PDB file of C-alpha atoms in Angstrom:
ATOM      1  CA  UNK A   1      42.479  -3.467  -5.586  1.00  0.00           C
ATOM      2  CA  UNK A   2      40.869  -6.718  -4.165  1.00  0.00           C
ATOM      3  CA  UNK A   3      39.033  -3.893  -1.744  1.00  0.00           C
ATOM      4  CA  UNK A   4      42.583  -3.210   0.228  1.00  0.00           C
ATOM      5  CA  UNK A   5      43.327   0.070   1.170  1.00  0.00           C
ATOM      6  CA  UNK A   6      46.640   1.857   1.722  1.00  0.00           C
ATOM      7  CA  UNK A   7      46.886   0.599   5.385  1.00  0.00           C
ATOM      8  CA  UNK A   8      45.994  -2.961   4.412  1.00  0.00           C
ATOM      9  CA  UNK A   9      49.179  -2.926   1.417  1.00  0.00           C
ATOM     10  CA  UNK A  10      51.561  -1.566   3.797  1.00  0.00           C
ATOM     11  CA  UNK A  11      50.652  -3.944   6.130  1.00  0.00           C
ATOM     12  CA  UNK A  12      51.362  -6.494   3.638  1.00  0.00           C
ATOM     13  CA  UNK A  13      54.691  -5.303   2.530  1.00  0.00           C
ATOM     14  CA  UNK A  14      56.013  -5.443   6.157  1.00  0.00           C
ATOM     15  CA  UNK A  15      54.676  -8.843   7.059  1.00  0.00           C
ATOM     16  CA  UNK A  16      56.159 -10.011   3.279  1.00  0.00           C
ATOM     17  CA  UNK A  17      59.819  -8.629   4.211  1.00  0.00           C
ATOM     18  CA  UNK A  18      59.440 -10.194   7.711  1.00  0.00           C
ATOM     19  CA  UNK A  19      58.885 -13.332   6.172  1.00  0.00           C
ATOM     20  CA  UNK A  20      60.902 -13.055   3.134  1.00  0.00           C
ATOM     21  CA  UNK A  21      63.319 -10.840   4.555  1.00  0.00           C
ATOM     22  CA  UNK A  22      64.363  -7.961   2.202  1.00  0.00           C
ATOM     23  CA  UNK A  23      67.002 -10.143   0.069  1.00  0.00           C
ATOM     24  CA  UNK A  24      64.592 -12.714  -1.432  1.00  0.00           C
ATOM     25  CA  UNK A  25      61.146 -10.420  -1.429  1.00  0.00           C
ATOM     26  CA  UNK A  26      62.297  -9.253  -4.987  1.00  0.00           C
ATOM     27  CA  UNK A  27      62.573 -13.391  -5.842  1.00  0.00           C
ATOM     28  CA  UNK A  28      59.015 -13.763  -4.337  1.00  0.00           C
ATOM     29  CA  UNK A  29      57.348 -10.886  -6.062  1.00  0.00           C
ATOM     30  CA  UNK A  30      58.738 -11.806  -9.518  1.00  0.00           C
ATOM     31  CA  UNK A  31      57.634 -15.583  -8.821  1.00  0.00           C
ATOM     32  CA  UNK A  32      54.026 -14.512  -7.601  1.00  0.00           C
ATOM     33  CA  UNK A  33      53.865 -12.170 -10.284  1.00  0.00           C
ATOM     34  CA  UNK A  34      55.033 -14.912 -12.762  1.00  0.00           C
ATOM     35  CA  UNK A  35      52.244 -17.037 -11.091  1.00  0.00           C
ATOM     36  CA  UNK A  36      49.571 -14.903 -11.362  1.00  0.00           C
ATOM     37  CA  UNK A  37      50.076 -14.309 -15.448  1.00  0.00           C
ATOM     38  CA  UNK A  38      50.376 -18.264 -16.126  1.00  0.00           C
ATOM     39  CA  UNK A  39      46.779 -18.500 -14.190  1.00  0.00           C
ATOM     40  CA  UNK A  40      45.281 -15.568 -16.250  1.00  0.00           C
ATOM     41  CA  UNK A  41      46.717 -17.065 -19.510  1.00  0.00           C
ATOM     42  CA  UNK A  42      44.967 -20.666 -18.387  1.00  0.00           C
ATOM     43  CA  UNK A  43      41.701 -19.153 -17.691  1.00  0.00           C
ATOM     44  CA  UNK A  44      41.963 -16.991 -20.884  1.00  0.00           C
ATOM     45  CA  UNK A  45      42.653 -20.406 -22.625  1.00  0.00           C
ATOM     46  CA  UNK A  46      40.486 -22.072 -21.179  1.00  0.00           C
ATOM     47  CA  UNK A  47      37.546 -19.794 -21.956  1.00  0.00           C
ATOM     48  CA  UNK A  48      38.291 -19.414 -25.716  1.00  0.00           C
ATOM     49  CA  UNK A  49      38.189 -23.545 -25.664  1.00  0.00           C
ATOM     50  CA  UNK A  50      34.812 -23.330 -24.477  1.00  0.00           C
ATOM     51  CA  UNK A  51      33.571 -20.201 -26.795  1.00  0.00           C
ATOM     52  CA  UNK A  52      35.255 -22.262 -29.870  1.00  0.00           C
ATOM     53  CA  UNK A  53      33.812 -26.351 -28.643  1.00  0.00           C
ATOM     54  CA  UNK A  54      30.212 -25.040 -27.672  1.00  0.00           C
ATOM     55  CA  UNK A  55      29.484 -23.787 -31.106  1.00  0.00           C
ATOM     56  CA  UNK A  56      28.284 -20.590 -32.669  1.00  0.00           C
ATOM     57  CA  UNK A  57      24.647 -20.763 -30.624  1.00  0.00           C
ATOM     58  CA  UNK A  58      26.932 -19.692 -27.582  1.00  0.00           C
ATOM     59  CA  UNK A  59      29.280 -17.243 -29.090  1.00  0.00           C
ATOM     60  CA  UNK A  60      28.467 -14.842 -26.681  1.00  0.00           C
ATOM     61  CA  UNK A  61      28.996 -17.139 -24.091  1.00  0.00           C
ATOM     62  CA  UNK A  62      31.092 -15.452 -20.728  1.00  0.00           C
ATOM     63  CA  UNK A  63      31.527 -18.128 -17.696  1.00  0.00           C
ATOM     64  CA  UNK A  64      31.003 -15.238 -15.442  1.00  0.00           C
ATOM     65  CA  UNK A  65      27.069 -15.804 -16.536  1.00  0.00           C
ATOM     66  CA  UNK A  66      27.213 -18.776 -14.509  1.00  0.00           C
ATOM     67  CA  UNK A  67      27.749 -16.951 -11.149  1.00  0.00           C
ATOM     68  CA  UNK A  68      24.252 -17.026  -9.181  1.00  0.00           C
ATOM     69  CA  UNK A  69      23.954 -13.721  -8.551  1.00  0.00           C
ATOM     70  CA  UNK A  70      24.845 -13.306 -12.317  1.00  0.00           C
ATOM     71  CA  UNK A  71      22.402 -15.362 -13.632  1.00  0.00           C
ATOM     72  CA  UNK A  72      19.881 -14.366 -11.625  1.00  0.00           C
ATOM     73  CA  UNK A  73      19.992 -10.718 -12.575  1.00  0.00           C
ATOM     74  CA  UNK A  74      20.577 -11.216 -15.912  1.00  0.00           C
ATOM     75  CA  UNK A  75      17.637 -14.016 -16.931  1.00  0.00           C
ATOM     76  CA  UNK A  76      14.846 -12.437 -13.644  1.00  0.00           C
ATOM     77  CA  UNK A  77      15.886  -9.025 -12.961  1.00  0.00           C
ATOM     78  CA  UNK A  78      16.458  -7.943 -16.147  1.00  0.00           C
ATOM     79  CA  UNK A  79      13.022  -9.331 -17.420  1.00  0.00           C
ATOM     80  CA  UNK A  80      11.499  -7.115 -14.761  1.00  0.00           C
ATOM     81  CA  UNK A  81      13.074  -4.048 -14.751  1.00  0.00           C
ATOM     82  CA  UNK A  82      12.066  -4.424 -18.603  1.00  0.00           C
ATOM     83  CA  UNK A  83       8.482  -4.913 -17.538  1.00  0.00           C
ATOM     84  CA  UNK A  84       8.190  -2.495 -14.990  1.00  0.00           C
ATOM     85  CA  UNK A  85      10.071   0.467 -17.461  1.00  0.00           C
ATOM     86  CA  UNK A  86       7.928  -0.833 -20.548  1.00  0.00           C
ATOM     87  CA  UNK A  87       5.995   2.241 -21.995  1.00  0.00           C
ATOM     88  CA  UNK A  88       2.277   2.258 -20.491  1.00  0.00           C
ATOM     89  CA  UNK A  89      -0.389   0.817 -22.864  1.00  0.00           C
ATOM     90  CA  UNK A  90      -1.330   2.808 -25.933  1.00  0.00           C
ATOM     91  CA  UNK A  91      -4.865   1.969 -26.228  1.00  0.00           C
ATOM     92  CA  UNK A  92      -5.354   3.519 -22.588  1.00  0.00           C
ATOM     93  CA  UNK A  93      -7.063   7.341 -21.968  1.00  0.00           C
ATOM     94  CA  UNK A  94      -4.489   9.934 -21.783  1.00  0.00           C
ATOM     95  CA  UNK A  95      -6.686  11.777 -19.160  1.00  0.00           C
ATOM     96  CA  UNK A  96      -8.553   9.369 -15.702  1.00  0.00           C
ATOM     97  CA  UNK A  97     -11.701   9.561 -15.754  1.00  0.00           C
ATOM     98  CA  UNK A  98     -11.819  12.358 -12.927  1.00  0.00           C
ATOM     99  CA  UNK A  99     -10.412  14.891 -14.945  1.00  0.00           C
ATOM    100  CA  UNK A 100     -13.097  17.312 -16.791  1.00  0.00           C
ATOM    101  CA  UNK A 101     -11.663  18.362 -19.833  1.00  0.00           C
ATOM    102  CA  UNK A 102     -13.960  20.794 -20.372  1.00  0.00           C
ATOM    103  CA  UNK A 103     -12.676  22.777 -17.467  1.00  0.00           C
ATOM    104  CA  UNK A 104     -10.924  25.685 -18.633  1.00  0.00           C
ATOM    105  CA  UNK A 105      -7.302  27.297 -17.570  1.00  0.00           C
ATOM    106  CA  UNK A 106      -7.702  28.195 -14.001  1.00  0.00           C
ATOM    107  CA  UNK A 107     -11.280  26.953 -13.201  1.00  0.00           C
ATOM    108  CA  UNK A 108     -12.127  24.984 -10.056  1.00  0.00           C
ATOM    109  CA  UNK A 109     -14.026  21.744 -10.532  1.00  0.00           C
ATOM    110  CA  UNK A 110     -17.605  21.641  -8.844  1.00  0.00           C
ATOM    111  CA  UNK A 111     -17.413  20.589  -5.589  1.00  0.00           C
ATOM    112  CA  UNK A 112     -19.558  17.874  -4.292  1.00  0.00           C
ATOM    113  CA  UNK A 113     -20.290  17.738  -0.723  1.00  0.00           C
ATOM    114  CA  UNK A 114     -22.103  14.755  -0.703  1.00  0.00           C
ATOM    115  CA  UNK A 115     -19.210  12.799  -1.849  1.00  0.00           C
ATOM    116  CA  UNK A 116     -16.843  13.832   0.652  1.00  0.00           C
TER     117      UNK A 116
END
């Protein structure tokens, strides 16, 4: 959660009931916790008014898309990872050109020692 371990949380717990103190800590959870659900519901809210106001072109619409690192992975990366895993062309040889396919199972190619 939020990249805390168990160290970090139980540091948190005794700096909360140091500054709380252990009568109202209960009071402060339930109000953070009541905090953190009205947020969620405004941002859920908020994010269907968009989906239903833009239109049906951006149904699929997610705000998360606007994120920079988001959008460029999605409309670059993506384009080139497609590219680069794309099937090689068909029209190409299956064999190079340095391959004899006359050579039998086992056979070694002629050697050339001019060429080497």
């Amino acid at each position: 959660m939020f990249g805390l371990g168990w160290p970090e949380m139980l540091a948190l717990v005794v700096i909360a009931l140091l500054v709380f103190g252990p009568e109202k800590l209960p009071q402060a959870a339930a109000q953070a916790g009541r905090t953190l659900r009205q947020l969620r519901q405004m941002a859920n809210n908020a994010k269907a008014d968009l989906q239903t106001n833009l239109g049906p072109e951006f149904s699929n619409f997610d705000p998360t898309d606007l994120n920079p690192k988001n959008f460029v992975r999605k409309h670059l990366l993506d384009d080139l990872e497609k590219d680069w895993n794309a099937p090689a062309a068909i029209d190409r040889d299956p064999l190079p050109p340095t391959v004899d396919p006359e050579l039998g199972f086992g056979e070694i190619p002629p050697y050339d020692n001019e060429a080497t």
